[in-house]
């Protein structure tokens, strides 16, 4: 039959999806970077709050919180600082963590989520593993306008860097109270911090150990980092000079 084509139509092959890492897999990279800067950090699990899985509450909870204690060396200075104002002995930070930010729309959504989630803290940060190169100017503008710091996370946590510094703010205790009411993770973190601030000298080391054990785990060496990144499919930069 001359009017019918004999061509066989082949089915369109489905594209193989490239497996990628999860956002939560980045938390230990951030906690390792922060620990190297003497900051204790803790993941706040949104799904465990009283709001449960309400997607609207992503603007309420930070992804991670951090605490840095003023490093005073002498007993006299430590006691003096506590007697004046214990709040000045610590700095609390909030972190909004993303896998990648590739567009202006991505940046603004993530940035203002960080603004909302960090209103209670001394410092607020937006953290991402991948930033598009053409967003630097807009990141700088937003940073200057709203004071949220920006961190570029690296597969080697110790190569992570602060692209733009955050602006200091006083603690918002009403929001801290709200977060304590809706998130057991956050409440426990605040309790642990308070325990360490108010600990008597003889209990300080044991209380500090409790805080360290409560907070997020962190890497102890480069071998752990490399193995973890390979397991979680996190891209690792190869040091070409070391391999020559």
Coordinates of N, CA and C in Angstrom, one line a residue:
X1 N 0.9 -1.2 0.0 CA 0.0 0.0 0.0 C 0.9 1.2 0.0
X2 N 0.9 1.9 -1.1 CA 1.9 3.0 -1.3 C 1.6 4.2 -0.4
X3 N 0.4 4.4 0.1 CA 0.1 5.6 0.9 C 0.4 5.5 2.4
X4 N 1.0 4.3 2.8 CA 1.3 4.1 4.2 C 2.8 4.0 4.4
X5 N 3.3 4.8 5.3 CA 4.7 4.8 5.6 C 5.1 3.6 6.4
X6 N 6.3 3.0 6.0 CA 6.7 1.8 6.7 C 7.7 2.2 7.9
X7 N 7.9 3.5 8.1 CA 8.8 4.0 9.2 C 8.2 3.6 10.5
X8 N 9.1 3.0 11.3 CA 8.7 2.6 12.7 C 9.0 3.8 13.7
X9 N 8.0 4.2 14.4 CA 8.3 5.3 15.4 C 8.8 4.7 16.7
X10 N 10.0 5.2 17.0 CA 10.6 4.7 18.2 C 10.1 5.5 19.4
X11 N 9.9 4.8 20.6 CA 9.5 5.6 21.8 C 10.6 6.5 22.3
X12 N 10.2 7.6 22.8 CA 11.2 8.6 23.3 C 11.8 8.1 24.6
X13 N 13.1 7.9 24.7 CA 13.8 7.4 25.9 C 13.7 8.4 27.0
X14 N 13.4 8.0 28.2 CA 13.4 8.8 29.3 C 14.8 9.2 29.7
X15 N 14.9 10.5 30.1 CA 16.3 11.0 30.5 C 16.6 10.4 31.9
X16 N 17.8 9.9 32.0 CA 18.3 9.4 33.3 C 18.5 10.5 34.2
X17 N 17.8 10.5 35.3 CA 17.9 11.5 36.3 C 19.2 11.4 37.1
X18 N 19.9 12.4 37.2 CA 21.2 12.4 37.9 C 20.9 12.6 39.4
X19 N 21.4 11.6 40.2 CA 21.1 11.7 41.6 C 21.9 12.8 42.2
X20 N 21.3 13.4 43.2 CA 21.9 14.6 43.8 C 21.8 14.5 45.3
X21 N 22.5 15.3 46.0 CA 22.5 15.3 47.5 C 21.3 16.0 48.0
X22 N 20.9 15.7 49.3 CA 19.8 16.3 49.9 C 20.3 17.6 50.7
X23 N 19.4 18.5 50.9 CA 19.8 19.7 51.6 C 20.2 19.4 53.0
X24 N 19.5 18.5 53.7 CA 19.9 18.1 55.0 C 21.3 17.5 55.2
X25 N 21.8 17.0 54.0 CA 23.1 16.4 54.1 C 24.2 17.5 54.2
X26 N 23.8 18.7 54.0 CA 24.8 19.8 54.1 C 24.9 20.3 55.6
X27 N 24.0 19.9 56.4 CA 24.1 20.4 57.8 C 25.4 20.1 58.5
X28 N 25.9 18.9 58.4 CA 27.1 18.6 59.1 C 28.3 19.3 58.5
X29 N 28.2 19.7 57.2 CA 29.3 20.5 56.7 C 29.3 21.9 57.4
X30 N 28.1 22.5 57.5 CA 28.0 23.8 58.2 C 28.3 23.7 59.6
X31 N 27.9 22.6 60.3 CA 28.2 22.5 61.8 C 29.7 22.3 61.9
X32 N 30.4 21.7 61.0 CA 31.9 21.5 61.1 C 32.6 22.8 60.9
X33 N 32.1 23.6 59.9 CA 32.7 25.0 59.7 C 32.5 25.8 60.9
X34 N 31.3 25.8 61.5 CA 31.0 26.6 62.7 C 31.8 26.2 63.9
X35 N 31.9 24.9 64.1 CA 32.7 24.4 65.2 C 34.1 24.8 65.1
X36 N 34.6 24.9 63.9 CA 36.0 25.4 63.7 C 36.2 26.8 64.1
X37 N 35.0 27.5 64.1 CA 35.0 29.0 64.5 C 34.5 29.1 66.0
X38 N 34.5 28.0 66.7 CA 34.1 28.0 68.1 C 32.6 28.3 68.3
X39 N 31.8 27.9 67.4 CA 30.4 28.1 67.4 C 29.7 26.7 67.6
X40 N 28.9 26.5 68.6 CA 28.1 25.3 68.8 C 26.8 25.5 68.0
X41 N 26.4 24.5 67.2 CA 25.3 24.6 66.3 C 24.3 23.5 66.5
X42 N 23.0 23.7 66.2 CA 22.0 22.7 66.3 C 21.0 22.9 65.2
X43 N 20.7 21.7 64.6 CA 19.6 21.7 63.6 C 18.2 21.8 64.2
X44 N 17.4 22.6 63.7 CA 16.0 22.8 64.2 C 15.1 22.0 63.2
X45 N 14.6 20.9 63.6 CA 13.7 20.1 62.7 C 12.3 20.7 62.7
X46 N 12.0 21.3 61.5 CA 10.7 22.0 61.4 C 9.5 21.0 61.6
X47 N 9.7 19.8 61.1 CA 8.6 18.8 61.1 C 8.3 18.3 62.5
X48 N 9.2 18.6 63.5 CA 8.9 18.2 64.9 C 8.3 19.3 65.7
X49 N 8.1 20.5 65.1 CA 7.5 21.6 65.9 C 6.0 21.3 66.0
X50 N 5.3 22.2 66.8 CA 3.9 22.1 67.0 C 3.1 22.4 65.7
X51 N 3.8 23.1 64.8 CA 3.2 23.4 63.5 C 3.3 22.2 62.5
X52 N 4.1 21.2 62.9 CA 4.2 20.0 62.1 C 4.7 20.3 60.7
X53 N 4.0 19.8 59.7 CA 4.4 19.9 58.3 C 3.8 21.1 57.6
X54 N 3.3 22.1 58.3 CA 2.7 23.2 57.7 C 3.8 24.0 56.9
X55 N 3.6 24.0 55.6 CA 4.7 24.6 54.7 C 4.8 26.1 54.9
X56 N 3.7 26.7 55.4 CA 3.8 28.2 55.7 C 4.7 28.5 56.8
X57 N 5.1 27.6 57.6 CA 6.0 27.9 58.8 C 7.5 27.8 58.4
X58 N 7.8 27.6 57.2 CA 9.2 27.7 56.8 C 9.8 29.1 57.0
X59 N 8.9 30.0 57.2 CA 9.3 31.4 57.4 C 9.4 31.7 58.9
X60 N 9.1 30.7 59.8 CA 9.2 30.9 61.2 C 10.5 30.3 61.8
X61 N 10.8 29.0 61.4 CA 11.9 28.3 61.9 C 13.2 28.5 61.2
X62 N 14.3 28.7 61.9 CA 15.6 28.7 61.2 C 16.0 27.2 61.0
X63 N 16.8 27.0 60.0 CA 17.3 25.7 59.7 C 18.3 25.2 60.8
X64 N 19.2 26.1 61.2 CA 20.1 25.8 62.3 C 20.3 27.1 63.2
X65 N 20.7 26.8 64.4 CA 21.0 27.9 65.3 C 22.4 27.7 65.8
X66 N 23.1 28.8 66.2 CA 24.4 28.7 66.7 C 24.7 29.6 67.9
X67 N 25.6 29.2 68.7 CA 26.0 30.0 69.9 C 27.5 30.1 70.0
X68 N 28.0 31.3 70.2 CA 29.4 31.5 70.4 C 29.6 32.2 71.8
X69 N 30.5 31.7 72.6 CA 30.7 32.3 73.9 C 31.9 33.2 73.9
X70 N 31.9 34.3 74.6 CA 33.0 35.2 74.7 C 34.1 34.5 75.4
X71 N 35.3 34.4 74.8 CA 36.4 33.7 75.4 C 37.2 34.5 76.3
X72 N 36.8 34.5 77.6 CA 37.5 35.2 78.6 C 38.4 34.2 79.4
X73 N 39.7 34.5 79.5 CA 40.7 33.5 80.0 C 40.7 33.5 81.6
X74 N 40.5 34.6 82.3 CA 40.7 34.5 83.7 C 39.3 34.4 84.4
X75 N 39.4 33.8 85.6 CA 38.2 33.6 86.4 C 37.6 35.0 86.8
X76 N 38.5 35.9 87.1 CA 38.0 37.3 87.5 C 37.2 37.9 86.4
X77 N 37.7 37.9 85.2 CA 37.0 38.5 84.1 C 35.7 37.8 83.8
X78 N 35.7 36.5 83.9 CA 34.5 35.7 83.6 C 33.4 36.1 84.6
X79 N 33.8 36.1 85.9 CA 32.8 36.5 87.0 C 32.3 37.9 86.8
X80 N 33.2 38.8 86.5 CA 32.9 40.2 86.3 C 31.9 40.4 85.2
X81 N 32.1 39.7 84.1 CA 31.2 39.8 82.9 C 29.8 39.3 83.3
X82 N 29.7 38.1 84.0 CA 28.4 37.6 84.4 C 27.7 38.5 85.3
X83 N 28.4 39.1 86.2 CA 27.7 40.0 87.2 C 27.2 41.3 86.6
X84 N 27.8 41.7 85.4 CA 27.3 42.9 84.8 C 26.1 42.6 83.9
X85 N 26.3 41.7 82.9 CA 25.3 41.3 82.0 C 25.6 40.0 81.3
X86 N 25.0 39.0 81.7 CA 25.3 37.6 81.1 C 25.0 37.6 79.6
X87 N 24.1 38.4 79.1 CA 23.7 38.4 77.7 C 25.0 38.7 76.9
X88 N 25.8 39.6 77.4 CA 27.0 40.0 76.6 C 28.1 38.9 76.5
X89 N 27.9 37.8 77.2 CA 28.9 36.7 77.2 C 28.6 35.8 76.0
X90 N 27.5 35.9 75.3 CA 27.2 35.0 74.2 C 26.7 35.8 73.0
X91 N 26.8 35.2 71.8 CA 26.3 35.7 70.6 C 25.5 34.6 69.9
X92 N 24.2 34.8 69.7 CA 23.3 33.8 69.1 C 23.1 34.1 67.6
X93 N 23.2 33.0 66.8 CA 23.1 33.2 65.3 C 22.0 32.3 64.8
X94 N 21.4 32.7 63.6 CA 20.4 31.9 62.9 C 20.9 31.6 61.5
X95 N 20.7 30.4 61.0 CA 21.2 30.0 59.6 C 20.1 29.5 58.8
X96 N 19.9 30.0 57.6 CA 19.0 29.5 56.6 C 19.8 28.8 55.5
X97 N 19.6 27.5 55.3 CA 20.6 26.8 54.5 C 19.9 26.3 53.2
X98 N 20.5 26.5 52.0 CA 20.0 26.1 50.8 C 21.1 25.3 50.0
X99 N 20.6 24.4 49.1 CA 21.5 23.7 48.2 C 22.1 24.6 47.2
X100 N 21.3 25.3 46.5 CA 21.8 26.2 45.4 C 20.9 27.4 45.2
X101 N 21.5 28.5 44.8 CA 20.7 29.7 44.5 C 21.3 30.2 43.1
X102 N 20.4 30.0 42.1 CA 20.9 30.2 40.8 C 20.2 31.4 40.0
X103 N 19.2 32.0 40.6 CA 18.6 33.1 40.0 C 18.2 34.2 41.0
X104 N 17.9 35.3 40.4 CA 17.5 36.5 41.3 C 16.3 36.1 42.1
X105 N 15.4 35.4 41.5 CA 14.1 35.0 42.2 C 14.5 34.0 43.4
X106 N 15.4 33.1 43.1 CA 15.8 32.2 44.2 C 16.5 32.9 45.3
X107 N 17.3 33.9 45.0 CA 18.1 34.7 46.0 C 17.1 35.4 46.9
X108 N 16.2 36.1 46.3 CA 15.3 37.0 47.0 C 14.4 36.1 48.0
X109 N 13.9 35.0 47.4 CA 13.0 34.1 48.3 C 13.8 33.6 49.5
X110 N 15.0 33.1 49.2 CA 15.9 32.5 50.3 C 16.3 33.6 51.3
X111 N 16.6 34.8 50.7 CA 17.2 35.9 51.6 C 16.1 36.4 52.5
X112 N 14.9 36.6 52.0 CA 13.8 37.1 52.9 C 13.3 36.0 53.8
X113 N 13.5 34.8 53.5 CA 13.2 33.7 54.4 C 14.2 33.8 55.6
X114 N 15.5 34.0 55.2 CA 16.5 34.2 56.3 C 16.2 35.4 57.2
X115 N 15.7 36.5 56.5 CA 15.4 37.7 57.3 C 14.3 37.4 58.3
X116 N 13.2 36.6 57.9 CA 12.1 36.3 58.7 C 12.5 35.3 59.8
X117 N 13.3 34.3 59.5 CA 13.7 33.3 60.4 C 14.7 33.7 61.5
X118 N 15.4 34.8 61.2 CA 16.5 35.2 62.1 C 16.2 36.5 62.9
X119 N 14.9 36.9 62.9 CA 14.6 38.2 63.6 C 14.9 38.2 65.0
X120 N 15.0 37.0 65.6 CA 15.3 36.9 67.1 C 16.7 36.9 67.4
X121 N 17.6 36.7 66.5 CA 19.0 36.4 66.8 C 19.9 37.7 66.7
X122 N 21.1 37.6 67.3 CA 22.1 38.6 67.2 C 22.6 38.7 65.7
X123 N 22.8 37.6 65.1 CA 23.2 37.6 63.7 C 22.4 36.6 62.9
X124 N 22.1 37.0 61.6 CA 21.3 36.1 60.7 C 22.2 35.8 59.5
X125 N 22.1 34.6 59.0 CA 22.9 34.2 57.8 C 22.1 33.4 56.8
X126 N 22.4 33.7 55.5 CA 21.9 32.8 54.4 C 23.1 32.0 54.0
X127 N 22.9 30.7 53.9 CA 24.0 29.8 53.6 C 23.6 29.0 52.4
X128 N 24.5 28.8 51.4 CA 24.2 28.0 50.2 C 25.5 27.3 49.8
X129 N 25.3 26.1 49.2 CA 26.4 25.3 48.7 C 26.9 25.9 47.3
X130 N 25.9 26.4 46.6 CA 26.1 26.9 45.2 C 25.4 28.2 45.0
X131 N 26.2 29.2 44.7 CA 25.6 30.5 44.3 C 26.0 30.8 42.8
X132 N 25.1 31.3 42.0 CA 25.4 31.7 40.7 C 26.3 33.0 40.7
X133 N 27.3 33.0 39.8 CA 28.3 34.1 39.9 C 27.7 35.4 39.6
X134 N 26.6 35.5 38.9 CA 26.0 36.8 38.5 C 25.1 37.4 39.6
X135 N 25.1 36.8 40.8 CA 24.3 37.3 41.8 C 25.0 38.1 42.9
X136 N 26.3 38.3 42.7 CA 27.2 39.0 43.7 C 26.7 40.4 44.0
X137 N 26.4 41.1 43.0 CA 26.0 42.5 43.2 C 24.7 42.6 44.0
X138 N 23.7 41.8 43.6 CA 22.5 41.8 44.3 C 22.6 41.3 45.8
X139 N 23.5 40.3 46.0 CA 23.7 39.8 47.4 C 24.3 41.0 48.2
X140 N 25.2 41.7 47.6 CA 25.8 42.8 48.4 C 24.7 43.9 48.7
X141 N 23.9 44.2 47.8 CA 22.8 45.2 48.0 C 21.9 44.7 49.1
X142 N 21.4 43.5 49.1 CA 20.5 43.0 50.1 C 21.2 42.9 51.4
X143 N 22.5 42.5 51.5 CA 23.2 42.5 52.7 C 23.3 43.9 53.4
X144 N 23.6 44.9 52.5 CA 23.7 46.3 53.1 C 22.4 46.8 53.6
X145 N 21.3 46.4 52.9 CA 20.0 46.9 53.2 C 19.4 46.2 54.5
X146 N 19.6 44.9 54.6 CA 18.9 44.1 55.7 C 19.9 43.5 56.7
X147 N 21.2 43.5 56.5 CA 22.1 43.1 57.5 C 22.3 41.6 57.6
X148 N 21.7 40.8 56.7 CA 21.9 39.3 56.8 C 23.2 38.9 56.1
X149 N 24.0 38.1 56.8 CA 25.3 37.7 56.3 C 25.1 36.6 55.3
X150 N 26.1 36.3 54.4 CA 26.0 35.3 53.4 C 27.2 34.4 53.5
X151 N 27.0 33.1 53.6 CA 28.1 32.1 53.7 C 28.1 31.2 52.5
X152 N 29.3 31.1 51.8 CA 29.4 30.1 50.7 C 30.0 28.8 51.4
X153 N 29.2 27.8 51.4 CA 29.5 26.5 52.0 C 30.4 25.7 51.0
X154 N 31.4 25.0 51.5 CA 32.3 24.2 50.7 C 32.2 22.7 51.1
X155 N 32.5 21.8 50.2 CA 32.5 20.4 50.6 C 33.6 20.1 51.6
X156 N 34.6 20.9 51.6 CA 35.6 20.9 52.7 C 35.2 22.1 53.6
X157 N 34.5 21.8 54.7 CA 34.0 22.8 55.5 C 34.9 24.0 55.9
X158 N 36.2 23.6 56.0 CA 37.2 24.6 56.4 C 37.5 25.6 55.3
X159 N 37.1 25.3 54.1 CA 37.2 26.2 53.0 C 36.0 27.1 52.8
X160 N 35.0 26.9 53.6 CA 33.8 27.7 53.5 C 34.1 29.1 53.9
X161 N 33.4 30.1 53.4 CA 33.8 31.5 53.7 C 32.6 32.4 53.8
X162 N 32.7 33.4 54.6 CA 31.7 34.5 54.7 C 31.9 35.4 53.6
X163 N 30.9 35.5 52.7 CA 31.0 36.4 51.5 C 30.6 37.9 52.0
X164 N 29.6 38.0 52.8 CA 29.2 39.3 53.3 C 28.9 39.1 54.8
X165 N 29.4 40.0 55.6 CA 29.3 40.0 57.1 C 27.9 40.4 57.5
X166 N 27.3 39.8 58.6 CA 26.0 40.2 59.1 C 26.1 41.4 60.0
X167 N 25.0 42.0 60.2 CA 24.9 43.2 61.1 C 24.4 42.7 62.5
X168 N 25.0 43.2 63.5 CA 24.6 42.8 64.9 C 23.2 43.4 65.2
X169 N 22.4 42.6 65.9 CA 21.1 43.1 66.5 C 20.9 42.6 67.9
X170 N 20.2 43.3 68.7 CA 19.8 42.8 70.0 C 18.9 41.6 69.9
X171 N 18.9 40.8 70.9 CA 18.0 39.6 70.9 C 16.6 40.0 71.0
X172 N 15.7 39.3 70.3 CA 14.3 39.5 70.4 C 13.7 38.4 71.3
X173 N 13.5 38.7 72.6 CA 13.1 37.7 73.5 C 11.6 37.2 73.3
X174 N 10.8 38.0 72.8 CA 9.4 37.6 72.5 C 9.4 36.5 71.4
X175 N 10.2 36.7 70.4 CA 10.3 35.7 69.3 C 11.0 34.4 69.8
X176 N 12.0 34.6 70.7 CA 12.7 33.5 71.3 C 11.7 32.6 72.1
X177 N 10.8 33.3 72.8 CA 9.8 32.6 73.6 C 8.9 31.9 72.7
X178 N 8.5 32.5 71.6 CA 7.6 31.8 70.6 C 8.2 30.5 70.1
X179 N 9.5 30.7 69.7 CA 10.2 29.5 69.1 C 10.3 28.4 70.2
X180 N 10.6 28.8 71.4 CA 10.7 27.8 72.5 C 9.3 27.0 72.7
X181 N 8.2 27.8 72.5 CA 6.9 27.1 72.6 C 6.6 26.2 71.5
X182 N 7.0 26.5 70.3 CA 6.6 25.7 69.2 C 7.7 24.6 68.7
X183 N 8.9 24.8 69.2 CA 9.9 23.9 68.8 C 10.7 23.3 70.0
X184 N 10.6 22.0 70.3 CA 11.3 21.4 71.4 C 12.8 21.5 71.2
X185 N 13.2 21.3 69.9 CA 14.7 21.4 69.6 C 15.2 22.8 70.0
X186 N 14.5 23.8 69.6 CA 15.0 25.2 70.0 C 15.0 25.4 71.5
X187 N 13.9 24.9 72.1 CA 13.8 25.1 73.6 C 14.9 24.4 74.3
X188 N 15.3 23.2 73.9 CA 16.4 22.5 74.5 C 17.7 23.2 74.3
X189 N 17.9 23.7 73.1 CA 19.1 24.5 72.8 C 19.3 25.7 73.7
X190 N 18.2 26.4 73.9 CA 18.2 27.6 74.8 C 18.5 27.2 76.2
X191 N 17.9 26.1 76.6 CA 18.1 25.6 78.0 C 19.6 25.2 78.2
X192 N 20.2 24.5 77.2 CA 21.6 24.1 77.3 C 22.5 25.3 77.4
X193 N 22.2 26.3 76.6 CA 23.0 27.6 76.6 C 22.9 28.2 78.0
X194 N 21.7 28.3 78.5 CA 21.4 29.0 79.8 C 22.2 28.2 80.9
X195 N 22.2 26.9 80.8 CA 22.9 26.0 81.8 C 24.3 26.3 81.8
X196 N 24.9 26.6 80.6 CA 26.4 26.8 80.6 C 26.7 28.2 81.1
X197 N 25.8 29.2 80.7 CA 26.1 30.6 81.1 C 26.1 30.7 82.7
X198 N 25.1 30.0 83.3 CA 24.9 30.1 84.7 C 25.6 29.0 85.6
X199 N 26.4 28.1 84.9 CA 27.0 27.0 85.6 C 28.1 27.5 86.6
X200 N 28.1 26.9 87.7 CA 29.2 27.2 88.7 C 30.5 26.6 88.1
X201 N 31.6 27.2 88.6 CA 32.9 26.9 88.0 C 33.2 25.4 88.1
X202 N 32.8 24.7 89.1 CA 33.1 23.3 89.3 C 32.3 22.4 88.3
X203 N 31.2 23.0 87.8 CA 30.3 22.2 86.9 C 30.5 22.6 85.4
X204 N 31.3 23.6 85.2 CA 31.4 24.2 83.9 C 31.8 23.2 82.8
X205 N 32.8 22.4 83.0 CA 33.3 21.5 82.0 C 32.3 20.4 81.7
X206 N 31.6 19.9 82.7 CA 30.6 18.9 82.5 C 29.4 19.4 81.7
X207 N 29.1 20.7 82.1 CA 27.9 21.3 81.4 C 28.3 21.6 79.9
X208 N 29.5 22.1 79.7 CA 30.0 22.3 78.3 C 30.0 21.0 77.5
X209 N 30.3 19.9 78.1 CA 30.3 18.6 77.5 C 28.9 18.2 77.1
X210 N 27.9 18.5 78.0 CA 26.5 18.2 77.7 C 26.0 19.0 76.5
X211 N 26.4 20.3 76.4 CA 26.0 21.1 75.3 C 26.6 20.6 74.0
X212 N 27.9 20.2 74.0 CA 28.6 19.7 72.8 C 27.9 18.4 72.3
X213 N 27.5 17.6 73.3 CA 26.9 16.3 72.9 C 25.5 16.5 72.3
X214 N 24.8 17.6 72.8 CA 23.4 17.9 72.4 C 23.5 18.5 71.0
X215 N 24.5 19.3 70.7 CA 24.5 19.9 69.4 C 24.9 19.0 68.2
X216 N 24.8 19.5 67.0 CA 25.0 18.7 65.8 C 26.5 18.1 65.8
X217 N 26.6 16.9 65.2 CA 27.9 16.3 65.1 C 28.7 17.1 64.1
X218 N 30.0 16.9 64.1 CA 30.9 17.6 63.2 C 32.0 16.6 62.8
X219 N 32.7 16.9 61.7 CA 33.8 16.0 61.3 C 35.0 16.3 62.1
X220 N 35.8 15.2 62.3 CA 37.0 15.2 63.1 C 38.3 15.3 62.2
X221 N 38.1 14.8 60.9 CA 39.3 14.8 60.0 C 38.9 14.8 58.6
X222 N 39.8 15.0 57.7 CA 39.5 15.1 56.3 C 39.0 13.8 55.7
X223 N 39.5 12.7 56.2 CA 39.0 11.4 55.7 C 37.5 11.2 55.9
X224 N 37.0 11.6 57.1 CA 35.6 11.6 57.3 C 34.8 12.4 56.4
X225 N 35.4 13.6 56.1 CA 34.7 14.6 55.2 C 34.6 13.9 53.8
X226 N 35.7 13.4 53.3 CA 35.7 12.8 51.9 C 34.8 11.7 51.8
X227 N 34.8 10.8 52.8 CA 33.9 9.6 52.7 C 32.5 10.0 52.8
X228 N 32.1 11.0 53.6 CA 30.8 11.4 53.7 C 30.3 12.0 52.4
X229 N 31.1 12.9 51.8 CA 30.7 13.6 50.6 C 30.5 12.6 49.5
X230 N 31.3 11.6 49.4 CA 31.1 10.6 48.4 C 29.8 9.8 48.6
X231 N 29.6 9.5 49.8 CA 28.4 8.7 50.2 C 27.1 9.5 49.9
X232 N 27.1 10.8 50.2 CA 25.9 11.6 50.0 C 25.9 12.3 48.7
X233 N 26.8 12.0 47.8 CA 26.9 12.6 46.4 C 27.0 14.1 46.4
X234 N 27.8 14.6 47.4 CA 28.1 16.0 47.4 C 29.4 16.3 46.6
X235 N 29.3 17.2 45.6 CA 30.5 17.4 44.8 C 31.7 17.9 45.6
X236 N 32.8 17.3 45.3 CA 34.1 17.6 46.0 C 35.1 18.2 45.0
X237 N 35.6 19.4 45.4 CA 36.6 20.0 44.5 C 37.9 19.2 44.6
X238 N 38.6 19.0 43.5 CA 39.8 18.2 43.5 C 41.0 19.2 43.5
X239 N 41.9 19.0 44.5 CA 43.1 19.8 44.6 C 44.1 19.4 43.5
X240 N 44.1 20.1 42.4 CA 45.0 19.7 41.3 C 46.5 19.8 41.6
X241 N 46.9 20.8 42.4 CA 48.3 20.9 42.8 C 48.7 19.7 43.6
X242 N 47.8 19.2 44.5 CA 48.2 18.1 45.3 C 48.4 16.8 44.5
X243 N 47.7 16.7 43.3 CA 47.7 15.5 42.5 C 48.8 15.5 41.4
X244 N 49.5 16.6 41.3 CA 50.5 16.7 40.3 C 51.8 16.1 40.7

